[in-house]
Amino acid sequence: MASSSSSPLFLGFDLSTQQLKAAILDRSGSLIHESSVHFDRELPQLGTTNGALHGDLPGEVYCNVVVWIEALDLLMNKLKAAGVQFGDIVAISGAAQQHGSVYWDDAASPLLQKLDATQPLACQLVPEAFSTCKCPIWQDSSTTEECQIIEKELGGSHTVSNLTGSRAYERFTGAQIFKLYRKHRGIYDATGHISLISSFLASLFLCAIAPIEVSDASGMNLMDIETHKWSKEILEVCGGPTLRAKLGPEPVEGGTVMGTIGKWWVDRWGFKPSCIIAPFTGDNPSTVVSLSSHGDVILSLGTSTTLLISIPPSTSTPKRTVTSHLLADPTDRDSFIAMLCYKNGALAREYVRDHHSSKDWSVFNKLVESTPTGNDGYMGFYFPLFEIIPQNVIGDFFFHNGELIPSFEDPKYHPRAILESQLLSIRSRIISILPKDSHPLKRLLLTGGSSANEVIRQMAADILHLDTYVAESKEGGTVGGALLAMFAWWKQQGGEGGLDELKKGLKSDGFKLVAKPDAERAEIYEDSVGLYRKCEHKVVELNANKGEEIDDDL
């Protein structure tokens, strides 16, 4: 790797489910190096499958902390072999899979402080620094009972959502800690400090326990989303009187400097002692940092569908619902990120393609283009798996002009129906979440496999009524980490303003305009939102699980 000492470098990490990645940016924002370690392939002796391990109980999914530490040791060797000049790196930050938790014991702090530079990290920390090496990750769904207790104790799902930004979810850290507190009290009592995976990684670089970053803390069900402080009521439920101390200080805001790199890194790898460590965040907030600015909408069209909206400051807080997530912004105290997660994304589109379009995307697209905007009044809902939004519905449901029907009279309506219903669901919820005085949204950024489909691009532009771009970068989380490092360094150097001001001086973000909304079609879809909501409510009522709450936030 060519390196110039005249330009400071910024190192970002992304500890995702299946791999640990690193990216290095120079001061212009150019990506000058990337490396990664894939857990299954490069650390096969640790036994992960797709980066995870499965416990004895149904839904129990975790990773052994040694996987992540050994991956970091290996990744550092790769960076060195590539010629990375660690002395040129002036700041480090990063991101990690959200919700997962790491449990340090009381020996952790002294062990981190006296690391031997002649030895790698793993053999010095595992298992001595941890009360348990099993770290529950976002795929874990074993805490349904804990979620029910949390919501009951706090006064219901809406109360929890209003307080923390999300209702109680099995994968969220609060329920995972509560499970440990209820069922493994010995381990809980032996735990001196609890980290998110992101703050765990930051701790390794500080050689001291790092505070939890505010945006990633939003995915715990433990932080008050308005004050950015730990919620006493929920902490008492999830871990009793000792949980507050185990979490450490209040969540730290982005753009701050937590300290300088630990001595082990200076002695072993040649970092300068002045290299700063900025807060590490979650993977979704890091993607927002990398790809977007205030007022942008990111729509990831993968196997599942994820929507992220960067909401600028306004006089009122965005609305919290029981099907959406509200996160603190990782760089701006007064901004938020709204997030929607759908399980049946590409899976549902492929289901319709295979059953009604001869298993061929070209046939699917031609059928969409052969039917009019609004689909002649036909609306379809397709849920091959139990859905998250609306929650726990499954099956296929069909309507004509708002009335339930057994099926469509002509199968040609199915391809347009799946696209319109998926995108109208997003449109209806954006309307509900945004503050009334919010600035207009600026643009739609598409990522994921289905973003290459021109028919889907145009319909997304029409229904969401936004100019639509394709993001060419594929390393959002990693580059986002490096940008967070640069942002903290820039602020330390006297930079004024927010992340958007910093990014104005960097190289072009490389987005390509692929679709513009058609005014006539956009108006038809705007008028269809009410009908969509009516049909969705009917789907929830018809669903077999009558005990689930209807999402009256629409």
Coordinates of C-alpha atoms in Angstrom, one line a residue:
M1 CA 0.0 0.0 0.0
A2 CA 1.4 3.4 -1.0
S3 CA 1.3 5.8 1.9
S4 CA 2.2 9.4 2.1
S5 CA 3.3 10.9 5.5
S6 CA 2.1 14.3 4.3
S7 CA -1.6 13.2 4.5
P8 CA -3.0 11.9 7.8
L9 CA -4.8 8.5 7.5
F10 CA -8.0 7.4 9.2
L11 CA -8.7 3.7 10.1
G12 CA -12.2 2.3 10.3
F13 CA -13.4 -1.2 11.3
D14 CA -16.6 -3.1 10.8
L15 CA -17.2 -6.1 13.0
S16 CA -20.1 -7.7 11.2
T17 CA -21.7 -11.1 11.7
Q18 CA -19.4 -13.0 9.4
Q19 CA -16.3 -11.0 9.1
L20 CA -14.1 -8.2 10.5
K21 CA -13.2 -5.6 7.9
A22 CA -10.9 -2.6 7.9
A23 CA -10.7 0.5 5.6
I24 CA -8.3 3.3 5.5
L25 CA -9.1 6.8 4.1
D26 CA -6.8 9.7 3.4
R27 CA -7.7 13.3 4.2
S28 CA -9.5 13.7 0.9
G29 CA -11.8 10.8 1.7
S30 CA -10.3 8.5 -0.8
L31 CA -10.3 4.8 0.1
I32 CA -6.7 3.7 -0.1
H33 CA -6.8 0.3 1.5
E34 CA -9.2 -2.5 2.6
S35 CA -8.6 -5.8 4.3
S36 CA -10.9 -8.4 5.9
V37 CA -11.0 -11.6 7.9
H38 CA -13.8 -14.1 7.3
F39 CA -14.5 -16.0 10.4
D40 CA -15.7 -19.3 9.0
R41 CA -13.0 -19.5 6.3
E42 CA -10.0 -18.1 8.1
L43 CA -10.7 -19.2 11.6
P44 CA -12.3 -22.6 11.0
Q45 CA -10.9 -24.1 14.3
L46 CA -13.4 -21.8 16.2
G47 CA -16.4 -23.6 14.7
T48 CA -18.6 -20.8 13.6
T49 CA -21.2 -21.2 10.8
N50 CA -22.0 -17.9 9.1
G51 CA -20.2 -16.3 11.9
A52 CA -22.4 -17.7 14.6
L53 CA -22.9 -20.5 17.1
H54 CA -26.1 -22.0 18.3
G55 CA -26.9 -22.7 21.9
D56 CA -28.9 -25.5 23.5
L57 CA -32.1 -23.5 23.8
P58 CA -34.4 -22.8 20.8
G59 CA -33.5 -19.5 19.2
E60 CA -30.2 -19.1 21.1
V61 CA -27.5 -17.7 18.8
Y62 CA -24.2 -16.3 20.0
C63 CA -20.5 -15.9 19.1
N64 CA -17.5 -16.7 21.3
V65 CA -15.6 -13.5 22.0
V66 CA -12.4 -15.3 21.1
V67 CA -13.5 -15.3 17.4
W68 CA -13.5 -11.5 17.3
I69 CA -10.3 -11.1 19.2
E70 CA -8.4 -13.6 17.1
A71 CA -9.8 -12.0 13.9
L72 CA -8.4 -8.6 15.0
D73 CA -5.0 -10.2 15.7
L74 CA -5.1 -11.7 12.2
L75 CA -6.4 -8.6 10.5
M76 CA -3.6 -6.5 12.0
N77 CA -1.1 -8.9 10.5
K78 CA -2.7 -8.6 7.1
L79 CA -2.6 -4.8 7.3
K80 CA 1.1 -4.9 8.2
A81 CA 1.8 -7.4 5.4
A82 CA 0.1 -5.0 3.0
G83 CA 2.5 -2.2 3.9
V84 CA 0.2 -0.1 6.0
Q85 CA 2.2 2.6 7.9
F86 CA 0.5 2.6 11.3
G87 CA 2.4 5.7 12.3
D88 CA 0.5 7.7 9.7
I89 CA -2.9 6.8 11.2
V90 CA -4.1 9.7 13.3
A91 CA -7.6 8.5 14.3
I92 CA -9.5 5.2 14.6
S93 CA -13.2 4.4 14.9
G94 CA -15.5 1.7 13.6
A95 CA -18.8 -0.1 13.7
A96 CA -20.2 -3.5 14.7
Q97 CA -23.3 -5.6 14.3
Q98 CA -25.9 -4.0 16.5
H99 CA -27.5 -5.3 19.8
G100 CA -24.9 -8.0 20.6
S101 CA -23.3 -7.8 24.1
V102 CA -19.9 -8.7 25.7
Y103 CA -19.5 -9.5 29.4
W104 CA -16.2 -8.4 31.1
D105 CA -15.3 -9.5 34.6
D106 CA -13.4 -7.5 37.2
A107 CA -10.0 -8.6 35.9
A108 CA -10.6 -7.0 32.5
S109 CA -9.4 -3.5 33.3
P110 CA -6.0 -4.5 34.8
L111 CA -5.5 -7.0 32.0
L112 CA -6.1 -4.4 29.3
Q113 CA -3.8 -2.0 31.0
K114 CA -0.8 -4.3 31.2
L115 CA -0.9 -6.1 27.9
D116 CA 2.4 -7.6 26.8
A117 CA 3.4 -6.2 23.4
T118 CA 5.3 -9.4 22.6
Q119 CA 2.1 -11.4 22.7
P120 CA -1.2 -11.2 20.6
L121 CA -4.4 -10.1 22.3
A122 CA -6.3 -13.4 22.4
C123 CA -4.0 -15.4 24.6
Q124 CA -3.8 -12.5 27.1
L125 CA -7.5 -11.8 27.4
V126 CA -9.5 -15.1 26.8
P127 CA -11.0 -16.3 29.0
E128 CA -9.6 -14.4 32.0
A129 CA -11.1 -11.0 31.1
F130 CA -14.7 -12.3 30.7
S131 CA -17.4 -13.6 32.9
T132 CA -18.7 -15.6 30.0
C133 CA -17.2 -16.0 26.5
K134 CA -20.7 -16.5 25.0
C135 CA -21.8 -13.2 23.5
P136 CA -25.5 -13.2 22.3
I137 CA -25.8 -11.6 18.8
W138 CA -28.7 -10.0 16.9
Q139 CA -29.9 -13.3 15.5
D140 CA -30.8 -14.5 19.0
S141 CA -34.6 -14.9 19.5
S142 CA -34.6 -16.7 22.8
T143 CA -35.9 -13.8 25.0
T144 CA -39.6 -13.6 24.2
E145 CA -40.5 -14.1 27.8
E146 CA -38.1 -11.3 28.9
C147 CA -39.6 -8.9 26.3
Q148 CA -43.1 -9.6 27.6
I149 CA -42.1 -8.9 31.2
I150 CA -40.3 -5.7 30.2
E151 CA -43.4 -4.4 28.3
K152 CA -45.7 -5.4 31.1
E153 CA -43.6 -3.8 33.8
L154 CA -43.3 -0.5 31.8
G155 CA -46.9 -0.3 30.8
G156 CA -47.0 -1.8 27.3
S157 CA -45.2 -1.8 24.0
H158 CA -46.1 1.8 23.1
T159 CA -44.6 3.0 26.4
V160 CA -41.3 1.2 25.8
S161 CA -41.2 2.5 22.3
N162 CA -41.9 6.1 23.3
L163 CA -39.2 5.9 26.0
T164 CA -36.4 4.0 24.1
G165 CA -37.2 4.4 20.4
S166 CA -38.4 0.8 19.9
R167 CA -40.7 -1.7 21.6
A168 CA -39.0 -4.6 23.4
Y169 CA -37.3 -6.9 20.9
E170 CA -35.7 -10.3 21.5
R171 CA -32.5 -9.3 19.8
F172 CA -32.1 -6.0 21.7
T173 CA -29.5 -5.9 24.5
G174 CA -31.9 -5.2 27.3
A175 CA -33.8 -8.4 26.9
Q176 CA -30.5 -10.3 26.6
I177 CA -29.1 -8.8 29.8
F178 CA -32.5 -9.6 31.5
K179 CA -32.2 -13.2 30.5
L180 CA -28.7 -13.4 32.0
Y181 CA -30.0 -11.7 35.2
R182 CA -33.0 -14.1 35.5
K183 CA -31.5 -17.4 34.5
H184 CA -27.7 -17.2 34.9
R185 CA -27.4 -15.0 38.0
G186 CA -23.9 -16.3 38.8
I187 CA -22.5 -15.1 35.5
Y188 CA -24.4 -11.8 35.9
D189 CA -23.0 -11.1 39.3
A190 CA -19.5 -11.9 38.1
T191 CA -19.8 -9.4 35.3
G192 CA -18.0 -6.2 36.1
H193 CA -18.9 -4.4 32.9
I194 CA -21.2 -4.9 29.9
S195 CA -20.2 -3.7 26.5
L196 CA -21.9 -3.6 23.1
I197 CA -19.8 -5.3 20.4
S198 CA -18.9 -1.8 19.1
S199 CA -17.7 -0.5 22.5
F200 CA -15.9 -3.9 23.1
L201 CA -13.9 -3.3 20.0
A202 CA -13.2 0.3 21.0
S203 CA -12.0 -1.0 24.4
L204 CA -9.4 -3.1 22.8
F205 CA -7.9 -0.1 21.1
L206 CA -8.0 2.1 24.2
C207 CA -6.7 -0.7 26.4
A208 CA -9.4 0.4 28.8
I209 CA -13.2 -0.2 29.0
A210 CA -14.8 2.2 26.5
P211 CA -18.2 3.9 27.0
I212 CA -21.1 2.9 24.8
E213 CA -21.8 5.2 21.9
V214 CA -25.2 6.9 21.8
S215 CA -26.5 5.7 18.5
D216 CA -25.6 2.1 19.1
A217 CA -27.1 2.5 22.6
S218 CA -30.4 3.2 20.9
G219 CA -30.6 -0.5 20.0
M220 CA -30.6 -1.7 23.5
N221 CA -34.1 -0.8 24.9
L222 CA -32.2 0.8 27.8
M223 CA -31.6 4.4 26.8
D224 CA -34.0 7.3 26.9
I225 CA -34.1 8.3 23.2
E226 CA -34.7 12.0 24.0
T227 CA -32.3 12.6 26.9
H228 CA -29.6 10.1 25.7
K229 CA -29.2 8.9 29.3
W230 CA -29.8 5.4 30.7
S231 CA -33.4 4.9 31.7
K232 CA -33.6 4.1 35.4
E233 CA -37.0 2.3 35.1
I234 CA -35.9 -0.1 32.5
L235 CA -32.5 -0.7 34.0
E236 CA -34.2 -1.7 37.3
V237 CA -36.3 -4.3 35.4
C238 CA -33.5 -5.7 33.3
G239 CA -30.8 -6.0 35.8
G240 CA -31.8 -4.7 39.2
P241 CA -29.8 -2.1 41.2
T242 CA -26.4 -3.2 39.9
L243 CA -27.0 -2.8 36.1
R244 CA -26.3 0.9 36.0
A245 CA -22.8 0.5 37.3
K246 CA -22.1 -2.4 34.8
L247 CA -23.0 -0.2 31.8
G248 CA -20.5 2.5 32.8
P249 CA -21.0 6.2 32.1
E250 CA -23.9 7.7 30.2
P251 CA -23.7 7.0 26.4
V252 CA -21.0 9.0 24.7
E253 CA -21.9 11.4 21.8
G254 CA -20.2 11.0 18.4
G255 CA -17.5 13.4 17.2
T256 CA -15.8 13.2 20.6
V257 CA -12.4 11.9 21.5
M258 CA -12.5 9.0 24.1
G259 CA -8.7 9.0 24.5
T260 CA -5.6 7.9 22.7
I261 CA -4.5 4.5 21.6
G262 CA -3.3 2.0 24.2
K263 CA 0.4 1.4 24.8
W264 CA 0.2 -2.2 23.5
W265 CA -0.7 -0.9 20.0
V266 CA 2.2 1.6 20.1
D267 CA 4.8 -0.9 21.1
R268 CA 3.6 -3.9 19.0
W269 CA 2.4 -2.2 15.8
G270 CA 4.0 1.2 15.7
F271 CA 1.0 3.5 16.1
K272 CA 1.9 7.0 17.4
P273 CA 0.8 7.6 21.0
S274 CA -1.2 10.6 19.8
C275 CA -3.5 8.5 17.6
I276 CA -7.0 9.2 18.9
I277 CA -9.8 6.7 19.4
A278 CA -13.3 8.0 18.6
P279 CA -16.6 6.2 19.7
F280 CA -17.5 3.1 17.7
T281 CA -21.1 2.9 16.6
G282 CA -23.5 0.3 15.2
D283 CA -23.5 -1.0 11.6
N284 CA -26.7 0.8 10.5
P285 CA -25.7 4.2 11.9
S286 CA -22.3 3.8 10.3
T287 CA -23.9 3.1 6.9
V288 CA -25.9 6.4 7.3
V289 CA -22.6 8.2 8.0
S290 CA -21.0 6.7 4.9
L291 CA -23.7 7.0 2.4
S292 CA -26.0 9.8 3.3
S293 CA -26.5 13.3 4.7
H294 CA -29.5 14.9 6.5
G295 CA -32.7 14.4 4.6
D296 CA -31.5 11.3 2.7
V297 CA -33.4 7.9 2.6
I298 CA -31.4 4.7 2.3
L299 CA -33.4 1.7 1.1
S300 CA -31.5 -1.6 1.2
L301 CA -33.3 -4.1 -1.0
G302 CA -31.7 -7.4 0.0
T303 CA -33.2 -10.7 1.3
S304 CA -34.8 -8.5 3.9
T305 CA -35.6 -4.8 3.4
T306 CA -34.1 -2.1 5.6
L307 CA -35.0 1.6 5.4
L308 CA -32.9 4.3 7.1
I309 CA -33.9 8.0 7.2
S310 CA -31.5 10.6 8.3
I311 CA -33.8 13.1 10.0
P312 CA -32.4 16.6 10.6
P313 CA -33.1 18.7 13.7
S314 CA -36.6 20.0 14.2
T315 CA -38.7 21.5 17.0
S316 CA -40.5 18.1 17.6
T317 CA -39.1 14.6 18.0
P318 CA -40.0 12.1 15.3
K319 CA -42.9 9.8 16.2
R320 CA -42.1 6.4 17.8
T321 CA -44.2 3.4 16.8
V322 CA -44.3 -0.3 17.6
T323 CA -43.0 -1.3 14.2
S324 CA -40.2 1.2 13.6
H325 CA -37.0 2.1 15.4
L326 CA -35.8 5.6 16.3
L327 CA -32.0 5.9 16.8
A328 CA -29.9 8.8 18.0
D329 CA -27.7 10.2 15.3
P330 CA -24.0 9.2 15.6
T331 CA -22.7 12.7 14.9
D332 CA -25.4 15.2 15.7
R333 CA -27.0 15.5 19.2
D334 CA -30.3 16.9 17.8
S335 CA -30.8 14.6 14.8
F336 CA -32.3 11.1 14.6
I337 CA -32.3 8.1 12.3
A338 CA -35.5 6.3 11.7
M339 CA -35.3 2.6 10.7
L340 CA -37.8 0.1 9.4
C341 CA -36.9 -3.6 9.0
Y342 CA -38.9 -6.0 6.9
K343 CA -38.3 -9.8 6.9
N344 CA -40.1 -10.5 3.6
G345 CA -38.1 -8.4 1.1
A346 CA -36.5 -10.1 -1.9
L347 CA -37.9 -13.4 -0.5
A348 CA -41.5 -12.2 -1.2
R349 CA -40.6 -10.7 -4.6
E350 CA -38.9 -14.0 -5.6
Y351 CA -42.0 -15.9 -4.3
V352 CA -44.2 -13.9 -6.7
R353 CA -41.8 -14.2 -9.5
D354 CA -41.7 -18.0 -9.2
H355 CA -45.4 -18.5 -8.8
H356 CA -46.7 -15.9 -11.2
S357 CA -43.9 -14.9 -13.6
S358 CA -42.5 -18.2 -14.9
K359 CA -39.5 -17.8 -12.5
D360 CA -38.1 -15.2 -14.8
W361 CA -37.4 -11.5 -13.8
S362 CA -37.8 -10.3 -17.4
V363 CA -41.3 -11.8 -17.4
F364 CA -42.0 -10.2 -14.0
N365 CA -40.9 -6.8 -15.2
K366 CA -42.9 -7.0 -18.4
L367 CA -46.1 -7.9 -16.4
V368 CA -45.4 -4.9 -14.1
E369 CA -45.1 -2.6 -17.1
S370 CA -48.3 -4.1 -18.7
T371 CA -50.5 -3.1 -15.8
P372 CA -51.4 0.5 -14.9
T373 CA -50.3 2.5 -11.9
G374 CA -52.7 1.5 -9.0
N375 CA -53.0 -2.0 -10.6
D376 CA -56.7 -1.5 -11.6
G377 CA -57.6 -1.4 -7.9
Y378 CA -56.0 -4.8 -7.1
M379 CA -53.8 -4.9 -4.0
G380 CA -51.8 -8.0 -2.7
F381 CA -49.9 -8.8 0.5
Y382 CA -47.3 -11.6 0.4
F383 CA -45.7 -12.9 3.6
P384 CA -43.9 -16.3 3.1
L385 CA -42.3 -15.8 6.5
F386 CA -43.7 -14.3 9.7
E387 CA -43.3 -10.6 9.1
I388 CA -41.9 -7.9 11.4
I389 CA -44.0 -5.0 9.8
P390 CA -46.8 -5.6 10.4
Q391 CA -45.8 -7.9 13.2
N392 CA -46.3 -11.7 13.0
V393 CA -48.5 -11.8 9.9
I394 CA -48.1 -14.6 7.5
G395 CA -49.7 -15.8 4.2
D396 CA -51.2 -14.1 1.1
F397 CA -54.1 -11.7 1.1
F398 CA -55.8 -10.0 -1.9
F399 CA -58.1 -7.0 -2.2
H400 CA -60.0 -5.2 -5.0
N401 CA -60.9 -1.6 -4.3
G402 CA -60.4 -2.2 -0.6
E403 CA -62.6 -5.4 -0.4
L404 CA -61.1 -8.7 0.5
I405 CA -61.2 -11.3 -2.4
P406 CA -60.0 -14.9 -2.6
S407 CA -57.6 -14.2 -5.5
F408 CA -56.9 -12.0 -8.5
E409 CA -59.0 -12.7 -11.6
D410 CA -55.9 -12.4 -13.7
P411 CA -52.4 -13.5 -12.5
K412 CA -50.8 -10.6 -14.4
Y413 CA -51.6 -8.3 -11.4
H414 CA -49.4 -10.1 -9.0
P415 CA -46.0 -8.6 -9.9
R416 CA -47.2 -5.0 -9.6
A417 CA -49.1 -5.9 -6.5
I418 CA -46.0 -7.1 -4.6
L419 CA -44.0 -4.0 -5.5
E420 CA -46.8 -1.5 -4.8
S421 CA -47.7 -3.1 -1.4
Q422 CA -44.1 -3.3 -0.2
L423 CA -43.3 0.4 -1.2
L424 CA -46.7 1.7 0.0
S425 CA -46.0 0.2 3.4
I426 CA -42.8 2.2 3.5
R427 CA -44.4 5.4 2.3
S428 CA -47.2 5.2 4.8
R429 CA -44.8 4.8 7.7
I430 CA -42.5 7.6 6.5
I431 CA -45.5 9.9 6.6
S432 CA -46.3 8.8 10.2
I433 CA -42.8 9.0 11.6
L434 CA -41.5 12.4 10.3
P435 CA -42.2 15.5 12.4
K436 CA -44.7 17.8 11.0
D437 CA -42.1 20.6 10.7
S438 CA -39.5 18.3 9.3
H439 CA -37.6 19.5 6.2
P440 CA -38.6 17.7 3.0
L441 CA -36.6 14.5 2.2
K442 CA -34.0 15.0 -0.4
R443 CA -33.2 11.8 -2.3
L444 CA -33.5 8.0 -2.2
L445 CA -30.4 5.9 -2.2
L446 CA -30.9 2.3 -3.2
T447 CA -28.6 -0.6 -2.2
G448 CA -28.8 -4.4 -2.3
G449 CA -29.4 -6.9 -5.0
S450 CA -32.8 -5.6 -6.2
S451 CA -31.5 -2.1 -6.7
A452 CA -30.2 -3.2 -10.1
N453 CA -33.8 -3.8 -11.3
E454 CA -34.9 -0.7 -13.4
V455 CA -38.6 -1.4 -12.9
I456 CA -38.2 -1.4 -9.1
R457 CA -36.0 1.7 -9.2
Q458 CA -38.7 3.6 -11.1
M459 CA -41.6 2.5 -8.9
A460 CA -39.5 3.3 -5.7
A461 CA -39.0 6.8 -7.2
D462 CA -42.7 7.2 -7.9
I463 CA -44.1 5.9 -4.6
L464 CA -41.6 7.6 -2.4
H465 CA -41.7 10.7 -4.6
L466 CA -37.9 11.2 -4.6
D467 CA -35.1 11.3 -7.1
T468 CA -33.5 7.9 -6.8
Y469 CA -29.8 7.0 -6.9
V470 CA -27.7 3.9 -6.7
A471 CA -24.9 3.9 -4.2
E472 CA -21.8 2.5 -5.8
S473 CA -19.9 1.9 -2.5
K474 CA -20.2 -1.6 -1.1
E475 CA -18.4 -0.9 2.2
G476 CA -20.8 1.4 4.0
G477 CA -20.1 0.3 7.6
T478 CA -16.3 0.2 7.2
V479 CA -16.0 3.5 5.4
G480 CA -18.4 5.0 7.9
G481 CA -16.1 4.0 10.7
A482 CA -13.2 5.7 9.0
L483 CA -15.3 8.8 8.5
L484 CA -16.2 8.8 12.2
A485 CA -12.5 8.7 13.0
M486 CA -11.9 11.6 10.6
F487 CA -14.9 13.6 12.1
A488 CA -13.5 13.4 15.6
W489 CA -10.0 14.4 14.5
W490 CA -11.5 17.2 12.4
K491 CA -13.4 18.5 15.4
Q492 CA -10.3 18.3 17.5
Q493 CA -8.4 20.3 14.9
G494 CA -11.0 23.1 15.2
G495 CA -13.5 22.1 12.5
E496 CA -16.8 23.8 12.9
G497 CA -20.2 22.4 12.0
G498 CA -21.5 18.8 11.5
L499 CA -20.5 15.8 9.5
D500 CA -22.2 17.3 6.4
E501 CA -19.8 20.2 6.5
L502 CA -16.8 17.9 6.7
K503 CA -18.1 15.8 3.8
K504 CA -18.4 18.9 1.6
G505 CA -14.6 19.0 1.4
L506 CA -14.2 15.3 0.5
K507 CA -14.3 13.6 -2.8
S508 CA -17.6 13.0 -4.5
D509 CA -19.7 10.3 -2.9
G510 CA -20.2 8.5 -6.3
F511 CA -24.0 8.2 -6.5
K512 CA -25.6 7.7 -9.9
L513 CA -29.1 9.1 -10.6
V514 CA -31.2 6.2 -11.9
A515 CA -34.8 7.3 -11.7
K516 CA -36.9 10.5 -11.2
P517 CA -40.5 10.4 -10.0
D518 CA -43.3 10.9 -12.5
A519 CA -45.6 13.5 -11.1
E520 CA -48.8 11.9 -12.3
R521 CA -47.9 8.5 -11.0
A522 CA -46.7 9.9 -7.7
E523 CA -50.1 11.6 -7.2
I524 CA -51.9 8.4 -7.8
Y525 CA -49.7 6.6 -5.2
E526 CA -50.2 9.5 -2.7
D527 CA -53.9 9.0 -2.9
S528 CA -53.5 5.2 -2.5
V529 CA -51.9 5.4 1.0
G530 CA -55.2 5.6 2.8
L531 CA -56.5 2.5 0.9
Y532 CA -53.3 0.7 1.6
R533 CA -53.6 1.4 5.4
K534 CA -57.2 0.1 5.4
C535 CA -56.2 -3.1 3.7
E536 CA -53.2 -3.7 5.9
H537 CA -55.4 -3.3 9.0
K538 CA -57.7 -6.0 7.6
V539 CA -54.7 -8.3 7.0
V540 CA -53.7 -7.9 10.7
E541 CA -57.2 -8.7 11.8
L542 CA -57.4 -11.7 9.6
N543 CA -54.1 -13.1 10.8
A544 CA -54.4 -16.2 12.9
N545 CA -52.5 -14.7 15.9
K546 CA -55.3 -12.6 17.3
G547 CA -53.3 -11.7 20.3
E548 CA -50.9 -9.4 18.4
E549 CA -51.4 -5.6 18.6
I550 CA -52.6 -3.8 15.5
D551 CA -50.2 -1.2 14.4
D552 CA -52.4 1.8 14.9
D553 CA -49.4 4.1 14.2
L554 CA -50.2 4.1 10.4

